[in-house]
mmCIF file of C-alpha atoms in Angstrom:
data_model
loop_
_atom_site.group_PDB
_atom_site.id
_atom_site.type_symbol
_atom_site.label_atom_id
_atom_site.label_comp_id
_atom_site.label_asym_id
_atom_site.label_seq_id
_atom_site.Cartn_x
_atom_site.Cartn_y
_atom_site.Cartn_z
ATOM 1 C CA MET I 1 153.054 134.128 137.951
ATOM 2 C CA LYS I 2 150.759 132.438 135.686
ATOM 3 C CA ILE I 3 150.904 132.743 131.810
ATOM 4 C CA SER I 4 147.661 133.292 129.960
ATOM 5 C CA GLU I 5 146.408 131.617 127.046
ATOM 6 C CA GLY I 6 146.563 134.816 125.139
ATOM 7 C CA THR I 7 150.254 135.497 126.090
ATOM 8 C CA LEU I 8 151.142 132.003 125.111
ATOM 9 C CA SER I 9 149.448 132.670 121.541
ATOM 10 C CA VAL I 10 151.624 135.824 121.410
ATOM 11 C CA LEU I 11 154.680 134.002 122.128
ATOM 12 C CA LYS I 12 153.905 131.244 119.808
ATOM 13 C CA ASN I 13 153.358 133.756 117.047
ATOM 14 C CA PHE I 14 156.439 135.769 117.903
ATOM 15 C CA SER I 15 158.449 132.305 117.574
ATOM 16 C CA LEU I 16 157.573 132.582 113.735
ATOM 17 C CA ILE I 17 159.198 135.933 113.547
ATOM 18 C CA ASN I 18 162.417 135.261 115.616
ATOM 19 C CA PRO I 19 163.427 131.929 117.321
ATOM 20 C CA SER I 20 164.570 133.798 120.413
ATOM 21 C CA ILE I 21 162.991 136.539 122.785
ATOM 22 C CA LEU I 22 164.314 138.997 125.352
ATOM 23 C CA PHE I 23 161.785 139.520 128.278
ATOM 24 C CA LYS I 24 161.884 142.925 129.845
ATOM 25 C CA PRO I 25 160.278 144.229 133.182
ATOM 26 C CA GLY I 26 156.706 145.322 132.380
ATOM 27 C CA ASN I 27 153.842 144.025 130.500
ATOM 28 C CA GLU I 28 154.992 144.498 126.960
ATOM 29 C CA ILE I 29 156.949 141.791 125.119
ATOM 30 C CA SER I 30 158.357 142.430 121.557
ATOM 31 C CA THR I 31 160.309 140.715 118.905
ATOM 32 C CA ILE I 32 162.180 141.502 115.530
ATOM 33 C CA SER I 33 162.985 139.551 112.515
ATOM 34 C CA SER I 34 166.642 138.890 111.748
ATOM 35 C CA SER I 35 166.042 140.864 108.487
ATOM 36 C CA LYS I 36 164.687 143.821 110.333
ATOM 37 C CA THR I 37 161.660 143.654 108.183
ATOM 38 C CA ILE I 38 159.185 142.807 110.919
ATOM 39 C CA LEU I 39 158.896 144.319 114.328
ATOM 40 C CA SER I 40 156.100 143.520 116.753
ATOM 41 C CA THR I 41 154.944 144.412 120.222
ATOM 42 C CA ALA I 42 152.170 143.114 122.292
ATOM 43 C CA THR I 43 150.653 144.479 125.627
ATOM 44 C CA VAL I 44 149.769 141.460 127.909
ATOM 45 C CA ASP I 45 148.049 140.879 131.138
ATOM 46 C CA GLU I 46 151.226 139.712 132.908
ATOM 47 C CA THR I 47 153.943 141.921 134.283
ATOM 48 C CA PHE I 48 157.352 140.400 133.799
ATOM 49 C CA PRO I 49 159.507 141.170 136.876
ATOM 50 C CA VAL I 50 163.142 140.970 135.260
ATOM 51 C CA LYS I 51 165.056 141.003 132.068
ATOM 52 C CA GLY I 52 165.770 137.451 130.603
ATOM 53 C CA ALA I 53 166.737 136.062 127.233
ATOM 54 C CA ILE I 54 165.416 132.881 125.769
ATOM 55 C CA TYR I 55 167.575 131.635 123.001
ATOM 56 C CA ASN I 56 165.047 128.793 121.661
ATOM 57 C CA LEU I 57 161.546 130.101 122.246
ATOM 58 C CA ASN I 58 159.865 127.033 120.887
ATOM 59 C CA ARG I 59 161.886 124.970 123.196
ATOM 60 C CA PHE I 60 160.783 127.037 126.233
ATOM 61 C CA LEU I 61 157.046 126.758 124.987
ATOM 62 C CA GLY I 62 157.464 123.131 124.712
ATOM 63 C CA VAL I 63 158.717 122.931 128.405
ATOM 64 C CA LEU I 64 155.780 124.912 129.609
ATOM 65 C CA SER I 65 153.622 122.332 127.734
ATOM 66 C CA LEU I 66 154.886 119.803 130.113
ATOM 67 C CA PHE I 67 152.572 121.319 132.851
ATOM 68 C CA GLU I 68 148.890 121.746 133.035
ATOM 69 C CA ASP I 69 148.824 124.840 135.001
ATOM 70 C CA PRO I 70 152.469 125.904 135.594
ATOM 71 C CA GLU I 71 153.619 128.717 138.111
ATOM 72 C CA LEU I 72 156.621 130.767 136.844
ATOM 73 C CA THR I 73 159.083 132.424 139.085
ATOM 74 C CA PHE I 74 161.631 134.720 137.656
ATOM 75 C CA ASP I 75 164.878 135.823 139.166
ATOM 76 C CA GLU I 76 168.086 137.433 137.611
ATOM 77 C CA HIS I 77 169.449 134.241 135.919
ATOM 78 C CA ARG I 78 166.542 131.953 135.254
ATOM 79 C CA VAL I 79 162.867 131.195 135.467
ATOM 80 C CA THR I 80 161.602 128.216 137.656
ATOM 81 C CA ILE I 81 158.567 126.526 136.165
ATOM 82 C CA SER I 82 156.583 124.640 138.883
ATOM 83 C CA GLU I 83 153.548 122.622 139.439
ATOM 84 C CA GLY I 84 152.876 120.622 142.621
ATOM 85 C CA ALA I 85 156.105 118.456 143.064
ATOM 86 C CA LYS I 86 157.399 119.090 139.550
ATOM 87 C CA ASN I 87 159.655 121.837 138.638
ATOM 88 C CA ILE I 88 162.004 122.822 135.921
ATOM 89 C CA ARG I 89 164.793 125.625 136.352
ATOM 90 C CA TYR I 90 165.103 127.194 132.891
ATOM 91 C CA THR I 91 168.328 129.235 132.599
ATOM 92 C CA PHE I 92 168.422 132.489 130.605
ATOM 93 C CA THR I 93 170.962 132.800 127.892
ATOM 94 C CA ASP I 94 173.378 135.749 127.287
ATOM 95 C CA GLU I 95 171.365 138.823 125.865
ATOM 96 C CA LYS I 96 174.169 139.093 123.331
ATOM 97 C CA MET I 97 173.124 135.730 121.796
ATOM 98 C CA VAL I 98 169.658 136.777 120.710
ATOM 99 C CA VAL I 99 168.419 139.609 118.160
ATOM 100 C CA VAL I 100 166.352 141.946 119.982
ATOM 101 C CA PRO I 101 164.446 145.175 118.985
ATOM 102 C CA PRO I 102 165.715 148.548 119.614
ATOM 103 C CA ASP I 103 164.904 150.128 122.941
ATOM 104 C CA ARG I 104 163.577 153.252 121.328
ATOM 105 C CA THR I 105 159.982 153.676 120.335
ATOM 106 C CA ILE I 106 159.157 153.711 116.687
ATOM 107 C CA GLU I 107 157.829 157.143 115.397
ATOM 108 C CA PHE I 108 155.488 155.968 113.055
ATOM 109 C CA PRO I 109 154.938 158.868 110.239
ATOM 110 C CA ASP I 110 151.524 160.229 108.929
ATOM 111 C CA ALA I 111 149.945 157.445 107.039
ATOM 112 C CA ASP I 112 149.379 157.692 103.276
ATOM 113 C CA ALA I 113 146.788 155.049 103.391
ATOM 114 C CA SER I 114 144.721 153.407 106.092
ATOM 115 C CA VAL I 115 141.991 150.972 106.153
ATOM 116 C CA GLU I 116 140.452 148.458 108.711
ATOM 117 C CA VAL I 117 140.543 144.936 107.344
ATOM 118 C CA PRO I 118 138.727 141.793 109.141
ATOM 119 C CA TRP I 119 140.972 138.771 109.615
ATOM 120 C CA LYS I 120 138.790 136.714 107.097
ATOM 121 C CA GLU I 121 139.951 138.985 104.393
ATOM 122 C CA LEU I 122 143.542 138.768 105.532
ATOM 123 C CA ASN I 123 143.416 135.107 105.780
ATOM 124 C CA ASP I 124 141.344 134.676 102.510
ATOM 125 C CA VAL I 125 144.316 136.499 100.567
ATOM 126 C CA MET I 126 147.016 134.577 102.324
ATOM 127 C CA ARG I 127 145.123 131.244 101.271
ATOM 128 C CA ALA I 128 145.011 132.681 97.788
ATOM 129 C CA CYS I 129 148.720 133.117 97.833
ATOM 130 C CA ALA I 130 149.228 129.561 98.768
ATOM 131 C CA VAL I 131 146.851 128.056 96.529
ATOM 132 C CA MET I 132 147.995 130.196 93.594
ATOM 133 C CA ASP I 133 151.585 130.112 94.440
ATOM 134 C CA LEU I 134 151.759 133.821 94.667
ATOM 135 C CA PRO I 135 154.748 135.496 96.558
ATOM 136 C CA GLU I 136 153.067 138.822 97.469
ATOM 137 C CA VAL I 137 150.328 140.667 99.081
ATOM 138 C CA ALA I 138 149.410 144.164 98.037
ATOM 139 C CA LEU I 139 147.283 147.058 99.307
ATOM 140 C CA VAL I 140 145.833 148.685 96.129
ATOM 141 C CA GLY I 141 144.302 152.074 95.736
ATOM 142 C CA GLU I 142 142.541 152.589 92.555
ATOM 143 C CA ASP I 143 139.392 154.128 91.098
ATOM 144 C CA GLY I 144 138.248 155.105 94.605
ATOM 145 C CA LYS I 145 138.489 151.553 96.026
ATOM 146 C CA ILE I 146 141.167 150.001 98.269
ATOM 147 C CA SER I 147 141.592 146.288 97.473
ATOM 148 C CA ILE I 148 143.855 143.562 99.086
ATOM 149 C CA CYS I 149 145.462 141.421 96.391
ATOM 150 C CA ALA I 150 147.576 138.336 95.942
ATOM 151 C CA MET I 151 150.195 138.842 93.080
ATOM 152 C CA ASP I 152 153.489 138.318 91.633
ATOM 153 C CA THR I 153 154.862 141.621 90.610
ATOM 154 C CA LYS I 154 157.768 139.807 88.710
ATOM 155 C CA ASN I 155 155.176 138.209 86.427
ATOM 156 C CA PRO I 156 152.573 140.600 85.248
ATOM 157 C CA THR I 157 150.804 137.934 83.387
ATOM 158 C CA ALA I 158 150.251 135.697 86.400
ATOM 159 C CA ASP I 159 146.787 134.976 87.777
ATOM 160 C CA ASN I 160 145.881 137.218 90.710
ATOM 161 C CA TYR I 161 143.375 137.525 93.294
ATOM 162 C CA SER I 162 141.777 140.815 94.782
ATOM 163 C CA SER I 163 139.084 141.962 97.350
ATOM 164 C CA ASP I 164 137.725 145.244 98.050
ATOM 165 C CA VAL I 165 138.229 146.345 101.551
ATOM 166 C CA GLY I 166 137.653 150.033 101.792
ATOM 167 C CA GLU I 167 137.517 153.428 99.855
ATOM 168 C CA THR I 168 140.161 155.900 98.990
ATOM 169 C CA SER I 169 140.766 159.142 96.802
ATOM 170 C CA ASN I 170 144.396 158.252 96.243
ATOM 171 C CA THR I 171 146.125 155.886 94.042
ATOM 172 C CA PHE I 172 148.949 153.460 95.400
ATOM 173 C CA LYS I 173 150.262 150.068 95.382
ATOM 174 C CA PHE I 174 151.870 148.851 98.688
ATOM 175 C CA ILE I 175 153.454 145.450 98.276
ATOM 176 C CA PHE I 176 154.526 143.057 101.046
ATOM 177 C CA LYS I 177 156.160 139.679 100.861
ATOM 178 C CA VAL I 178 154.060 136.906 102.061
ATOM 179 C CA GLU I 179 156.572 135.627 104.571
ATOM 180 C CA ASN I 180 156.621 139.025 106.456
ATOM 181 C CA LEU I 181 152.718 138.763 107.157
ATOM 182 C CA LYS I 182 153.000 136.538 110.260
ATOM 183 C CA LEU I 183 150.020 137.943 111.887
ATOM 184 C CA MET I 184 147.792 136.627 114.790
ATOM 185 C CA ASN I 185 144.187 136.041 113.860
ATOM 186 C CA TYR I 186 142.741 139.471 114.537
ATOM 187 C CA ASN I 187 141.023 142.285 112.718
ATOM 188 C CA TYR I 188 143.613 145.095 111.887
ATOM 189 C CA LEU I 189 143.801 148.674 111.321
ATOM 190 C CA ILE I 190 146.328 148.955 108.627
ATOM 191 C CA GLU I 191 148.216 152.158 108.094
ATOM 192 C CA VAL I 192 150.882 152.537 105.379
ATOM 193 C CA THR I 193 153.409 155.191 104.515
ATOM 194 C CA ALA I 194 155.269 155.747 101.262
ATOM 195 C CA LYS I 195 158.529 155.810 103.290
ATOM 196 C CA GLY I 196 158.572 152.081 103.249
ATOM 197 C CA ILE I 197 156.883 150.918 106.453
ATOM 198 C CA ALA I 198 153.380 149.755 107.482
ATOM 199 C CA LYS I 199 151.638 149.630 110.926
ATOM 200 C CA PHE I 200 149.077 146.738 111.567
ATOM 201 C CA THR I 201 147.205 147.406 114.876
ATOM 202 C CA SER I 202 145.076 144.626 116.362
ATOM 203 C CA ILE I 203 141.261 145.526 116.937
ATOM 204 C CA ASN I 204 140.148 143.008 119.333
ATOM 205 C CA GLN I 205 137.969 143.332 122.422
ATOM 206 C CA TYR I 206 139.704 140.635 124.288
ATOM 207 C CA GLY I 207 143.352 139.161 124.497
ATOM 208 C CA PRO I 208 146.537 141.015 123.857
ATOM 209 C CA LYS I 209 146.899 144.091 121.882
ATOM 210 C CA VAL I 210 149.395 143.421 119.100
ATOM 211 C CA VAL I 211 151.079 145.851 116.792
ATOM 212 C CA TYR I 212 153.468 144.864 113.796
ATOM 213 C CA PHE I 213 155.591 147.371 111.904
ATOM 214 C CA ILE I 214 156.268 145.603 108.415
ATOM 215 C CA ALA I 215 158.353 146.945 105.767
ATOM 216 C CA THR I 216 156.945 147.154 102.291
ATOM 217 C CA GLU I 217 158.689 146.310 99.161
ATOM 218 C CA ALA I 218 160.891 148.852 96.970
ATOM 219 C CA LYS I 219 158.294 148.247 94.179
ATOM 220 C CA SER I 220 155.690 149.828 96.147
ATOM 221 C CA GLU I 221 154.064 153.143 94.534
ATOM 222 C CA PHE I 222 152.106 155.932 95.970
ATOM 223 C CA ASN I 223 150.728 158.757 93.584
ATOM 224 C CA GLY I 224 148.391 160.624 95.972
ATOM 225 C CA ALA I 225 145.135 161.886 94.934
#
């Protein structure tokens, strides 16, 4: 089996969320942060044949980088990575050693707010957080507009950044910690519920389809229309 560049990109992104991963049979890979504030799934081109846990995902990716075009062969205990005369037998770790997402499918409630946001807008607000030393990103509905903002809710007099990205008849402020927005470079449909969770679904013609479920902060507000 070959691993595509798109799947490698997903694994690199997932390594930012959780240093370990559990492969399961099928074409979906998933991860969850140790704090349980981020859960992500990706549908990829490859079909993994067996269940196997990787304790250090960055190390595994580093091993793959030793080859130009590796072939991966999975069995119950390990994955063999080979190319020509070279091969590495990479042993799976005990599943109990890694933090894994629950087996059940998340039942996402009806969204209280939704908007499609281009990657440029998301990247710009994250850059603003970095430059202005702001710890939070918020999706704000006010005066008929939806804005994406960089802010610090603990300091109401702090400088902030905002950009209009849509329209709404509701009033709300859904707040995310910057460190929870570990997103791949895609446009997203963002759906948020007042029950404390948001769903970011990638909008991309090519490459893996990725979904992130991200917790909103307790200071978030929703007042309806």
